[in-house]
Amino acid sequence: MEHILSLSYGKDSMACLGAIERLGWPLDRIVTADVWATDDIPADLPPMVEFKARADAIIKERWGITVEHVRGKYTAETLMYRRRVKGNHAGQIRGWPMTKGQRMGCELQRPCKVKPLQEIQRGGIIYLGIAADEPSRIAGHINRPNVKLPLVEIGWQEDYCGLWSKYSGLLAPIYTEEVRGGCWFCPNQRVDSLRRLRKNYPDYWALMLSWDGDSQFPFKPKRTLRDYDRRFQAEDEGRIALEGKRFRWEEVTP
Ligand code: SF4
């Protein structure tokens, strides 16, 4: 039976490599699922794409294993433009993915990440990077057959996993720089992150605005991406202050 590490490139996931090594557990494969925004644009921001390539090279050199990158059948854009077949919105395109909270992700999670990983991991023993100080996550996985938690077994907590990753050259830029982890178009991201995206990646922002114009659902529960665009434009032009007073949407929306 194969022993497979499910790699997210986060610190806990990375530290699993060290824990598995110390525990003397077998490791046959390392797999990760990449989400794609479109056919040729990854959902990760460029610094994260570069980090993953660097990390893959380190892993190959130190553990002798090539990280396998799998992807779902559909890109995020394809899924957003698929038409609903049932319910009140039948016939309309799906639009922005519905979110299920910060931890649970959104409706892209299953087709773009979970399913392709499940296909490759079927029948193997899966190592998950859940730290020893994450009781609620541990409770959700500890009794699953075919799942092992190396960090729990060895007792490594989140802080230690961060240090291990840092000193192994495997700490993702999301922990040290203003780089977002996860999809750059994620509706769960904070206002600051959206502001940075618009400033640093105008092409991605323009693509999001075109999706926003086609989606019958707003980007966030009560706001379209165009609302955010108006807000940031007003900030750029000095019509509203970035700091010093509480922002009110009435200031920028018609
Ligand atoms: S990062 Fe955001 S958009 Fe991407 S799968 Fe997770 S919840 Fe969905």
XYZ file of C-alpha atoms and ligand atoms in Angstrom:
262
model
C 0.000 0.000 0.000
C 1.364 3.431 -0.973
C 2.033 6.122 1.615
C 1.145 9.531 0.208
C 1.687 13.012 1.606
C -1.028 15.458 0.633
C 0.937 18.697 0.245
C -0.652 22.145 0.485
C 2.691 24.049 0.727
C 1.621 25.527 4.064
C 3.998 25.246 7.042
C 2.223 22.293 8.688
C 2.048 20.379 5.469
C 5.751 21.002 4.816
C 6.755 20.041 8.354
C 5.139 16.647 7.747
C 8.204 15.870 5.641
C 10.426 16.307 8.704
C 8.043 14.472 11.014
C 7.682 11.479 8.676
C 11.471 11.310 8.385
C 11.969 11.417 12.182
C 9.242 8.863 12.784
C 10.800 6.559 10.196
C 7.460 6.194 8.438
C 7.414 5.217 4.742
C 6.782 7.892 2.115
C 6.192 6.874 -1.500
C 4.516 9.849 -3.129
C 3.823 13.529 -2.549
C 0.785 14.984 -4.301
C -0.750 18.418 -4.522
C -3.779 19.809 -6.353
C -3.328 23.064 -8.244
C -6.367 25.238 -8.902
C -6.310 27.081 -12.232
C -8.104 30.369 -12.801
C -8.199 29.863 -16.569
C -6.520 27.353 -18.875
C -3.244 29.238 -18.670
C -3.411 31.343 -15.480
C -2.812 29.600 -12.139
C -5.014 30.518 -9.180
C -1.873 31.150 -7.118
C -0.221 34.542 -7.254
C 3.176 34.574 -9.029
C 5.281 34.632 -5.786
C 3.484 31.497 -4.634
C 3.944 29.800 -8.023
C 7.671 30.568 -7.801
C 7.854 29.304 -4.219
C 6.211 26.017 -5.161
C 8.766 25.450 -7.913
C 11.635 26.179 -5.481
C 10.134 23.917 -2.831
C 9.667 21.086 -5.347
C 13.376 21.280 -6.206
C 14.394 21.156 -2.513
C 12.070 18.218 -1.871
C 13.428 16.344 -4.867
C 16.992 16.909 -3.736
C 16.462 16.043 -0.073
C 13.790 13.329 -0.205
C 14.284 12.104 -3.769
C 10.578 12.426 -4.565
C 9.053 14.446 -7.405
C 5.973 16.306 -6.209
C 3.021 15.333 -8.392
C 0.787 18.230 -9.387
C -2.764 17.237 -10.266
C -5.589 19.463 -11.433
C -9.334 19.156 -11.721
C -11.203 18.690 -14.962
C -12.374 22.312 -14.920
C -10.785 25.692 -14.321
C -12.421 28.193 -11.962
C -13.524 30.258 -14.948
C -15.111 27.252 -16.669
C -17.029 26.407 -13.508
C -18.211 29.999 -13.076
C -19.576 30.004 -16.635
C -21.342 26.635 -16.428
C -25.121 26.911 -16.490
C -27.226 25.794 -13.541
C -29.566 22.960 -14.411
C -31.864 23.063 -11.386
C -33.524 25.514 -9.008
C -34.649 29.122 -9.321
C -31.571 30.064 -11.311
C -31.744 27.209 -13.846
C -30.292 28.241 -17.190
C -28.140 31.005 -15.714
C -24.379 30.782 -15.370
C -23.143 29.874 -11.892
C -21.158 33.069 -11.410
C -18.987 33.701 -8.357
C -18.508 30.545 -6.287
C -20.644 30.376 -3.165
C -18.491 30.417 -0.065
C -18.900 28.191 2.957
C -16.822 30.154 5.466
C -13.068 30.685 5.783
C -12.278 27.109 6.854
C -14.654 25.333 4.490
C -13.684 27.231 1.349
C -16.128 27.527 -1.529
C -17.864 25.412 -4.137
C -14.683 25.282 -6.241
C -12.966 23.305 -3.511
C -14.475 19.953 -4.385
C -14.069 19.881 -8.190
C -10.717 21.695 -8.263
C -8.950 20.224 -5.230
C -10.696 17.425 -3.365
C -11.752 15.271 -6.317
C -8.438 15.175 -8.215
C -6.626 14.372 -4.960
C -9.105 11.660 -4.034
C -8.607 9.998 -7.405
C -4.856 9.769 -6.970
C -4.947 8.865 -3.279
C -7.512 6.058 -3.525
C -6.314 2.926 -1.777
C -3.260 4.557 -0.157
C -2.370 5.743 3.337
C -2.676 9.533 3.367
C -0.543 11.784 5.539
C -2.236 15.065 6.469
C -0.457 18.123 7.872
C -2.532 18.820 10.973
C -0.527 20.195 13.878
C -0.638 18.765 17.400
C -2.332 21.913 18.735
C -5.326 21.884 16.378
C -7.845 19.864 18.426
C -10.910 20.456 16.265
C -9.130 19.489 13.040
C -7.546 16.477 14.734
C -10.980 15.326 15.911
C -12.239 15.468 12.321
C -9.502 13.174 10.963
C -7.999 11.080 13.751
C -10.384 8.151 13.310
C -10.468 8.121 9.518
C -9.224 4.837 8.123
C -6.233 5.274 5.785
C -5.373 8.711 7.223
C -2.342 9.360 9.411
C -1.346 12.546 11.202
C 2.473 12.621 11.520
C 2.569 15.966 13.358
C 0.152 14.719 15.996
C 2.114 11.480 16.392
C 5.378 13.366 16.931
C 3.789 16.238 18.904
C 4.822 19.150 16.673
C 2.714 22.266 17.176
C 2.016 25.013 14.648
C 4.797 27.339 15.831
C 7.368 24.587 15.616
C 6.161 23.657 12.118
C 6.736 27.280 11.074
C 10.292 27.196 12.440
C 11.011 23.830 10.850
C 9.801 25.119 7.471
C 11.801 28.323 7.802
C 15.085 26.588 8.616
C 14.505 24.024 5.879
C 14.038 26.770 3.261
C 10.430 25.675 2.843
C 8.463 28.536 4.379
C 5.946 29.965 1.922
C 5.928 33.740 1.298
C 2.381 33.943 2.694
C 3.937 33.924 6.199
C 6.580 36.576 5.641
C 5.368 38.867 2.874
C 2.088 40.420 1.844
C 1.306 37.490 -0.423
C -2.080 35.853 -0.313
C -2.291 32.061 -0.068
C -5.085 30.395 -2.030
C -6.792 31.758 -5.111
C -6.191 35.392 -6.027
C -9.871 35.724 -6.996
C -11.168 34.273 -3.705
C -14.381 35.899 -2.430
C -13.270 35.081 1.127
C -10.326 37.472 1.034
C -10.139 40.658 3.052
C -10.430 44.216 1.762
C -6.685 44.866 2.146
C -5.893 41.850 0.045
C -8.295 42.998 -2.692
C -6.763 46.477 -2.629
C -3.277 45.001 -3.093
C -4.446 42.743 -5.888
C -5.924 45.680 -7.805
C -2.707 47.653 -7.379
C -0.157 44.909 -8.057
C -1.976 42.712 -10.573
C -4.204 44.961 -12.715
C -4.610 42.243 -15.374
C -6.015 39.807 -12.831
C -8.253 42.561 -11.443
C -9.573 43.315 -14.951
C -10.369 39.631 -15.455
C -12.223 39.556 -12.151
C -14.214 42.633 -13.156
C -15.305 40.916 -16.349
C -16.444 37.835 -14.328
C -18.193 40.187 -11.916
C -20.139 41.814 -14.751
C -21.398 38.411 -15.906
C -22.242 36.959 -12.479
C -25.795 37.290 -11.196
C -24.479 36.754 -7.662
C -22.442 39.471 -5.982
C -18.780 38.849 -5.220
C -19.372 39.146 -1.465
C -22.789 38.728 0.192
C -23.815 42.368 -0.271
C -21.158 43.820 -2.593
C -20.080 43.361 -6.178
C -16.446 43.568 -7.172
C -17.383 46.739 -9.067
C -18.367 48.277 -5.710
C -14.869 47.540 -4.429
C -13.389 48.950 -7.622
C -15.292 52.222 -7.130
C -14.133 52.337 -3.528
C -10.450 51.828 -4.387
C -10.688 54.306 -7.266
C -12.120 56.903 -4.860
C -9.217 56.209 -2.496
C -6.699 56.629 -5.329
C -8.236 59.951 -6.281
C -8.254 61.147 -2.659
C -12.045 61.428 -2.575
C -12.221 59.180 0.483
C -9.587 58.680 3.134
C -7.907 55.300 3.581
C -7.564 55.795 7.306
C -8.843 58.044 10.033
C -12.568 57.545 9.601
C -15.000 54.710 9.191
C -15.784 53.951 5.561
C -19.438 54.024 4.465
C -20.469 52.397 1.176
C -22.896 55.283 0.484
C -19.814 57.376 -0.224
C -19.015 55.446 -3.408
C -22.106 53.531 -4.537
C -24.903 55.210 -6.490
S -8.994 29.870 -1.958
Fe -11.058 30.768 -2.026
S -11.686 30.617 -4.196
Fe -9.948 29.222 -3.917
S -10.909 27.254 -3.479
Fe -10.457 28.226 -1.506
S -12.333 29.331 -0.929
Fe -12.472 28.823 -3.118
